Amino acid sequence: SMVQDQLRDVQQVFASNRAFAGLTADGVVTWGHPGYGGDSSKVQDQLHDVVDVVGTRHSYGAAFAALRCSGGVVTWGHCLYGGDSSPVQHRLRNVRHISATLSAFAAVGEDGSV
C-alpha cells in the first residue's frame, strides 16, 4: 500500500464506509476511497497535534473530522457529507468534542455551544 511506510506508531484507526484514518505519533494517515475520506492531502499540513477523529458514513460519500489539541477542527472527504467545513471554520475554535452522524458533524465548544 502507498501509506504502509507511514503507518508507524499507530495509536488508533478510524473508519468511514470505504476509507480509514490512522492516528499516529506524527499526525493522521489516510487511505481508501477519496470520496469517503481516503485522501487528506489537501489538509495534510494541518493534521498534527490531533486528539480525536470521527467519520461520517453516508452510502454515497463520507468524510472525517479531526480535533486538534488547540481546539481547532480539520475536515476532509466528500463535501456533501461533512468534508468541507470552510463555511463554519470561523466558529470551529476552542472545540472540546466532535461527533458524527451519517452525513454531518457537530462540534461542542468550551462554552457549551454547538
Tab-separated table of N, CA and C in Angstrom, residues 5-113:
chain	number	residue	atom	x	y	z
A	5	ASP	N	4.359	2.673	4.665
A	5	ASP	CA	5.550	3.207	5.331
A	5	ASP	C	5.219	4.291	6.354
A	6	GLN	N	4.047	4.923	6.210
A	6	GLN	CA	3.651	5.980	7.138
A	6	GLN	C	2.931	5.437	8.367
A	7	LEU	N	2.553	4.179	8.327
A	7	LEU	CA	1.777	3.592	9.427
A	7	LEU	C	2.708	3.043	10.502
A	8	ARG	N	3.331	3.963	11.211
A	8	ARG	CA	4.208	3.631	12.332
A	8	ARG	C	3.665	4.317	13.585
A	9	ASP	N	3.815	3.689	14.722
A	9	ASP	CA	3.334	4.246	15.983
A	9	ASP	C	1.857	4.617	15.912
A	10	VAL	N	1.049	3.734	15.328
A	10	VAL	CA	-0.389	3.974	15.200
A	10	VAL	C	-1.038	3.837	16.574
A	11	GLN	N	-1.798	4.866	16.955
A	11	GLN	CA	-2.472	4.876	18.244
A	11	GLN	C	-3.922	4.425	18.123
A	12	GLN	N	-4.570	4.814	17.015
A	12	GLN	CA	-5.963	4.439	16.775
A	12	GLN	C	-6.227	4.456	15.285
A	13	VAL	N	-7.220	3.676	14.860
A	13	VAL	CA	-7.675	3.693	13.473
A	13	VAL	C	-9.175	3.994	13.479
A	14	PHE	N	-9.573	4.913	12.613
A	14	PHE	CA	-10.970	5.326	12.491
A	14	PHE	C	-11.445	4.972	11.091
A	15	ALA	N	-12.750	4.729	10.927
A	15	ALA	CA	-13.263	4.278	9.637
A	15	ALA	C	-14.487	5.054	9.192
A	16	SER	N	-14.576	5.265	7.876
A	16	SER	CA	-15.839	5.613	7.238
A	16	SER	C	-16.256	4.320	6.547
A	17	ASN	N	-17.197	4.345	5.602
A	17	ASN	CA	-17.572	3.079	4.984
A	17	ASN	C	-16.519	2.552	4.018
A	18	ARG	N	-15.728	3.435	3.403
A	18	ARG	CA	-14.772	2.965	2.400
A	18	ARG	C	-13.384	3.580	2.544
A	19	ALA	N	-13.069	4.083	3.737
A	19	ALA	CA	-11.747	4.681	3.963
A	19	ALA	C	-11.383	4.591	5.439
A	20	PHE	N	-10.105	4.807	5.712
A	20	PHE	CA	-9.595	4.763	7.072
A	20	PHE	C	-8.728	5.978	7.354
A	21	ALA	N	-8.645	6.329	8.619
A	21	ALA	CA	-7.733	7.377	9.088
A	21	ALA	C	-7.002	6.812	10.294
A	22	GLY	N	-5.693	6.766	10.201
A	22	GLY	CA	-4.890	6.258	11.301
A	22	GLY	C	-4.244	7.399	12.056
A	23	LEU	N	-4.459	7.446	13.356
A	23	LEU	CA	-3.847	8.465	14.199
A	23	LEU	C	-2.496	7.929	14.655
A	24	THR	N	-1.440	8.616	14.251
A	24	THR	CA	-0.084	8.193	14.587
A	24	THR	C	0.579	9.243	15.466
A	25	ALA	N	1.779	8.940	15.905
A	25	ALA	CA	2.535	9.898	16.713
A	25	ALA	C	2.840	11.163	15.910
A	26	ASP	N	2.887	11.043	14.582
A	26	ASP	CA	3.224	12.182	13.716
A	26	ASP	C	2.019	12.921	13.161
A	27	GLY	N	0.840	12.382	13.291
A	27	GLY	CA	-0.339	13.029	12.733
A	27	GLY	C	-1.376	12.018	12.309
A	28	VAL	N	-1.975	12.250	11.138
A	28	VAL	CA	-3.030	11.384	10.628
A	28	VAL	C	-2.628	10.879	9.248
A	29	VAL	N	-2.796	9.577	9.034
A	29	VAL	CA	-2.538	8.942	7.740
A	29	VAL	C	-3.860	8.395	7.235
A	30	THR	N	-4.206	8.683	5.974
A	30	THR	CA	-5.479	8.214	5.433
A	30	THR	C	-5.260	7.332	4.216
A	31	TRP	N	-6.209	6.420	4.010
A	31	TRP	CA	-6.173	5.587	2.820
A	31	TRP	C	-7.586	5.086	2.545
A	32	GLY	N	-7.817	4.698	1.298
A	32	GLY	CA	-9.135	4.240	0.876
A	32	GLY	C	-9.704	5.145	-0.197
A	33	HIS	N	-10.989	5.064	-0.388
A	33	HIS	CA	-11.687	5.816	-1.439
A	33	HIS	C	-11.674	7.313	-1.122
A	34	PRO	N	-11.200	8.150	-2.060
A	34	PRO	CA	-11.127	9.604	-1.807
A	34	PRO	C	-12.483	10.243	-1.480
A	35	GLY	N	-13.557	9.770	-2.099
A	35	GLY	CA	-14.885	10.316	-1.853
A	35	GLY	C	-15.463	9.927	-0.505
A	36	TYR	N	-14.708	9.119	0.243
A	36	TYR	CA	-15.128	8.686	1.571
A	36	TYR	C	-14.089	9.055	2.631
A	37	GLY	N	-13.225	10.016	2.299
A	37	GLY	CA	-12.235	10.498	3.256
A	37	GLY	C	-10.867	9.859	3.150
A	38	GLY	N	-10.640	9.079	2.110
A	38	GLY	CA	-9.372	8.376	1.967
A	38	GLY	C	-8.207	9.216	1.490
A	39	ASP	N	-8.465	10.474	1.129
A	39	ASP	CA	-7.399	11.366	0.661
A	39	ASP	C	-7.429	12.664	1.471
A	40	SER	N	-6.447	12.823	2.340
A	40	SER	CA	-6.378	14.031	3.182
A	40	SER	C	-5.275	14.982	2.721
A	41	SER	N	-4.780	14.803	1.496
A	41	SER	CA	-3.620	15.578	1.036
A	41	SER	C	-3.852	17.093	1.068
A	42	LYS	N	-5.076	17.553	0.846
A	42	LYS	CA	-5.341	19.000	0.830
A	42	LYS	C	-5.247	19.639	2.211
A	43	VAL	N	-5.364	18.833	3.256
A	43	VAL	CA	-5.299	19.365	4.625
A	43	VAL	C	-4.182	18.718	5.446
A	44	GLN	N	-3.344	17.947	4.782
A	44	GLN	CA	-2.329	17.173	5.497
A	44	GLN	C	-1.442	18.040	6.394
A	45	ASP	N	-1.135	19.250	5.947
A	45	ASP	CA	-0.271	20.135	6.736
A	45	ASP	C	-0.930	20.594	8.040
A	46	GLN	N	-2.251	20.414	8.155
A	46	GLN	CA	-2.973	20.792	9.377
A	46	GLN	C	-3.209	19.607	10.313
A	47	LEU	N	-2.867	18.411	9.862
A	47	LEU	CA	-3.186	17.208	10.628
A	47	LEU	C	-2.061	16.806	11.570
A	48	HIS	N	-1.762	17.693	12.502
A	48	HIS	CA	-0.790	17.402	13.550
A	48	HIS	C	-1.414	17.800	14.879
A	49	ASP	N	-0.885	17.264	15.977
A	49	ASP	CA	-1.447	17.521	17.311
A	49	ASP	C	-2.931	17.167	17.361
A	50	VAL	N	-3.287	16.044	16.720
A	50	VAL	CA	-4.676	15.592	16.664
A	50	VAL	C	-4.975	14.713	17.877
A	51	VAL	N	-6.114	14.966	18.524
A	51	VAL	CA	-6.503	14.196	19.706
A	51	VAL	C	-7.704	13.286	19.459
A	52	ASP	N	-8.471	13.535	18.405
A	52	ASP	CA	-9.614	12.677	18.096
A	52	ASP	C	-9.965	12.802	16.623
A	53	VAL	N	-10.549	11.747	16.079
A	53	VAL	CA	-11.021	11.733	14.694
A	53	VAL	C	-12.377	11.048	14.692
A	54	VAL	N	-13.331	11.604	13.944
A	54	VAL	CA	-14.630	10.961	13.753
A	54	VAL	C	-14.940	10.954	12.264
A	55	GLY	N	-15.789	10.019	11.843
A	55	GLY	CA	-16.131	9.909	10.428
A	55	GLY	C	-17.618	9.800	10.199
A	56	THR	N	-18.080	10.387	9.086
A	56	THR	CA	-19.459	10.187	8.653
A	56	THR	C	-19.496	8.899	7.834
A	57	ARG	N	-20.693	8.381	7.578
A	57	ARG	CA	-20.796	7.084	6.900
A	57	ARG	C	-21.991	7.032	5.951
A	58	HIS	N	-22.209	8.053	5.155
A	58	HIS	CA	-23.320	8.029	4.205
A	58	HIS	C	-22.974	7.065	3.073
A	59	SER	N	-23.978	6.426	2.509
A	59	SER	CA	-23.700	5.426	1.469
A	59	SER	C	-23.154	6.041	0.184
A	60	TYR	N	-23.401	7.334	-0.065
A	60	TYR	CA	-22.919	7.970	-1.288
A	60	TYR	C	-21.621	8.739	-1.109
A	61	GLY	N	-21.111	8.823	0.096
A	61	GLY	CA	-19.871	9.545	0.363
A	61	GLY	C	-19.701	9.719	1.854
A	62	ALA	N	-18.484	10.079	2.246
A	62	ALA	CA	-18.214	10.241	3.672
A	62	ALA	C	-17.054	11.200	3.864
A	63	ALA	N	-16.794	11.529	5.118
A	63	ALA	CA	-15.725	12.467	5.439
A	63	ALA	C	-15.217	12.186	6.846
A	64	PHE	N	-14.099	12.803	7.168
A	64	PHE	CA	-13.541	12.719	8.510
A	64	PHE	C	-13.388	14.128	9.076
A	65	ALA	N	-13.429	14.224	10.388
A	65	ALA	CA	-13.132	15.461	11.102
A	65	ALA	C	-12.112	15.128	12.184
A	66	ALA	N	-11.079	15.955	12.261
A	66	ALA	CA	-10.039	15.759	13.269
A	66	ALA	C	-10.065	16.920	14.244
A	67	LEU	N	-10.046	16.593	15.528
A	67	LEU	CA	-9.980	17.608	16.583
A	67	LEU	C	-8.530	17.748	17.008
A	68	ARG	N	-8.021	18.959	16.938
A	68	ARG	CA	-6.638	19.222	17.341
A	68	ARG	C	-6.586	19.679	18.790
A	69	CYS	N	-5.450	19.474	19.429
A	69	CYS	CA	-5.340	19.841	20.847
A	69	CYS	C	-5.529	21.337	21.057
A	70	SER	N	-5.348	22.132	20.012
A	70	SER	CA	-5.568	23.575	20.101
A	70	SER	C	-7.049	23.934	20.150
A	71	GLY	N	-7.937	22.937	19.883
A	71	GLY	CA	-9.364	23.209	19.825
A	71	GLY	C	-9.859	23.477	18.425
A	72	GLY	N	-8.975	23.402	17.443
A	72	GLY	CA	-9.365	23.575	16.044
A	72	GLY	C	-9.859	22.263	15.458
A	73	VAL	N	-10.616	22.356	14.365
A	73	VAL	CA	-11.162	21.183	13.690
A	73	VAL	C	-10.766	21.231	12.220
A	74	VAL	N	-10.303	20.091	11.704
A	74	VAL	CA	-9.922	19.957	10.300
A	74	VAL	C	-10.814	18.884	9.685
A	75	THR	N	-11.406	19.162	8.512
A	75	THR	CA	-12.262	18.179	7.846
A	75	THR	C	-11.763	17.902	6.440
A	76	TRP	N	-12.042	16.691	5.965
A	76	TRP	CA	-11.704	16.321	4.596
A	76	TRP	C	-12.614	15.184	4.165
A	77	GLY	N	-12.727	15.002	2.861
A	77	GLY	CA	-13.593	13.961	2.298
A	77	GLY	C	-14.658	14.595	1.423
A	78	HIS	N	-15.754	13.906	1.252
A	78	HIS	CA	-16.832	14.361	0.374
A	78	HIS	C	-17.474	15.624	0.941
A	79	CYS	N	-17.558	16.668	0.118
A	79	CYS	CA	-18.048	17.972	0.597
A	79	CYS	C	-19.512	17.939	1.024
A	80	LEU	N	-20.321	17.043	0.467
A	80	LEU	CA	-21.731	16.979	0.835
A	80	LEU	C	-21.974	16.230	2.140
A	81	TYR	N	-20.952	15.552	2.638
A	81	TYR	CA	-21.122	14.719	3.829
A	81	TYR	C	-20.135	15.092	4.926
A	82	GLY	N	-19.821	16.395	5.013
A	82	GLY	CA	-19.009	16.900	6.103
A	82	GLY	C	-17.575	17.251	5.774
A	83	GLY	N	-17.142	16.988	4.544
A	83	GLY	CA	-15.740	17.182	4.186
A	83	GLY	C	-15.294	18.620	3.999
A	84	ASP	N	-16.246	19.546	3.878
A	84	ASP	CA	-15.891	20.952	3.685
A	84	ASP	C	-16.469	21.784	4.826
A	85	SER	N	-15.617	22.128	5.779
A	85	SER	CA	-16.083	22.932	6.914
A	85	SER	C	-15.761	24.414	6.742
A	86	SER	N	-15.304	24.809	5.557
A	86	SER	CA	-14.896	26.205	5.353
A	86	SER	C	-15.989	27.228	5.664
A	87	PRO	N	-17.274	26.967	5.376
A	87	PRO	CA	-18.300	27.969	5.712
A	87	PRO	C	-18.436	28.241	7.212
A	88	VAL	N	-18.039	27.284	8.058
A	88	VAL	CA	-18.174	27.459	9.501
A	88	VAL	C	-16.827	27.425	10.229
A	89	GLN	N	-15.739	27.448	9.472
A	89	GLN	CA	-14.411	27.320	10.076
A	89	GLN	C	-14.153	28.395	11.136
A	90	HIS	N	-14.688	29.600	10.928
A	90	HIS	CA	-14.511	30.687	11.893
A	90	HIS	C	-15.162	30.382	13.244
A	91	ARG	N	-16.119	29.447	13.256
A	91	ARG	CA	-16.790	29.060	14.507
A	91	ARG	C	-16.133	27.846	15.160
A	92	LEU	N	-15.202	27.221	14.463
A	92	LEU	CA	-14.580	25.999	14.980
A	92	LEU	C	-13.292	26.314	15.738
A	93	ARG	N	-13.457	27.060	16.800
A	93	ARG	CA	-12.352	27.419	17.689
A	93	ARG	C	-12.707	26.962	19.099
A	94	ASN	N	-11.727	26.596	19.876
A	94	ASN	CA	-11.957	26.158	21.259
A	94	ASN	C	-12.984	25.030	21.353
A	95	VAL	N	-12.902	24.095	20.395
A	95	VAL	CA	-13.793	22.931	20.389
A	95	VAL	C	-13.250	21.898	21.371
A	96	ARG	N	-14.146	21.277	22.125
A	96	ARG	CA	-13.695	20.249	23.069
A	96	ARG	C	-14.173	18.854	22.700
A	97	HIS	N	-15.174	18.756	21.793
A	97	HIS	CA	-15.689	17.443	21.405
A	97	HIS	C	-16.311	17.517	20.017
A	98	ILE	N	-16.126	16.466	19.211
A	98	ILE	CA	-16.778	16.379	17.905
A	98	ILE	C	-17.526	15.058	17.812
A	99	SER	N	-18.659	15.080	17.123
A	99	SER	CA	-19.486	13.891	16.903
A	99	SER	C	-19.895	13.850	15.444
A	100	ALA	N	-20.265	12.641	14.995
A	100	ALA	CA	-20.674	12.475	13.601
A	100	ALA	C	-21.997	11.726	13.507
A	101	THR	N	-22.792	12.094	12.489
A	101	THR	CA	-23.958	11.315	12.095
A	101	THR	C	-23.588	10.631	10.783
A	102	LEU	N	-24.563	10.125	10.061
A	102	LEU	CA	-24.277	9.522	8.756
A	102	LEU	C	-23.718	10.544	7.774
A	103	SER	N	-24.121	11.822	7.904
A	103	SER	CA	-23.738	12.780	6.871
A	103	SER	C	-23.313	14.156	7.374
A	104	ALA	N	-23.087	14.303	8.669
A	104	ALA	CA	-22.705	15.624	9.187
A	104	ALA	C	-21.925	15.495	10.491
A	105	PHE	N	-21.267	16.606	10.842
A	105	PHE	CA	-20.530	16.690	12.102
A	105	PHE	C	-21.145	17.739	12.994
A	106	ALA	N	-20.960	17.577	14.296
A	106	ALA	CA	-21.321	18.594	15.269
A	106	ALA	C	-20.127	18.788	16.180
A	107	ALA	N	-19.910	20.022	16.600
A	107	ALA	CA	-18.792	20.344	17.487
A	107	ALA	C	-19.309	21.061	18.722
A	108	VAL	N	-18.792	20.663	19.876
A	108	VAL	CA	-19.156	21.312	21.135
A	108	VAL	C	-17.980	22.170	21.583
A	109	GLY	N	-18.252	23.446	21.804
A	109	GLY	CA	-17.209	24.370	22.226
A	109	GLY	C	-16.990	24.345	23.729
A	110	GLU	N	-15.913	24.963	24.166
A	110	GLU	CA	-15.607	25.039	25.596
A	110	GLU	C	-16.719	25.712	26.387
A	111	ASP	N	-17.461	26.613	25.734
A	111	ASP	CA	-18.536	27.325	26.409
A	111	ASP	C	-19.871	26.557	26.352
A	112	GLY	N	-19.834	25.334	25.796
A	112	GLY	CA	-21.044	24.537	25.696
A	112	GLY	C	-21.859	24.770	24.446
A	113	SER	N	-21.424	25.678	23.584
A	113	SER	CA	-22.155	25.948	22.345
A	113	SER	C	-21.939	24.794	21.359
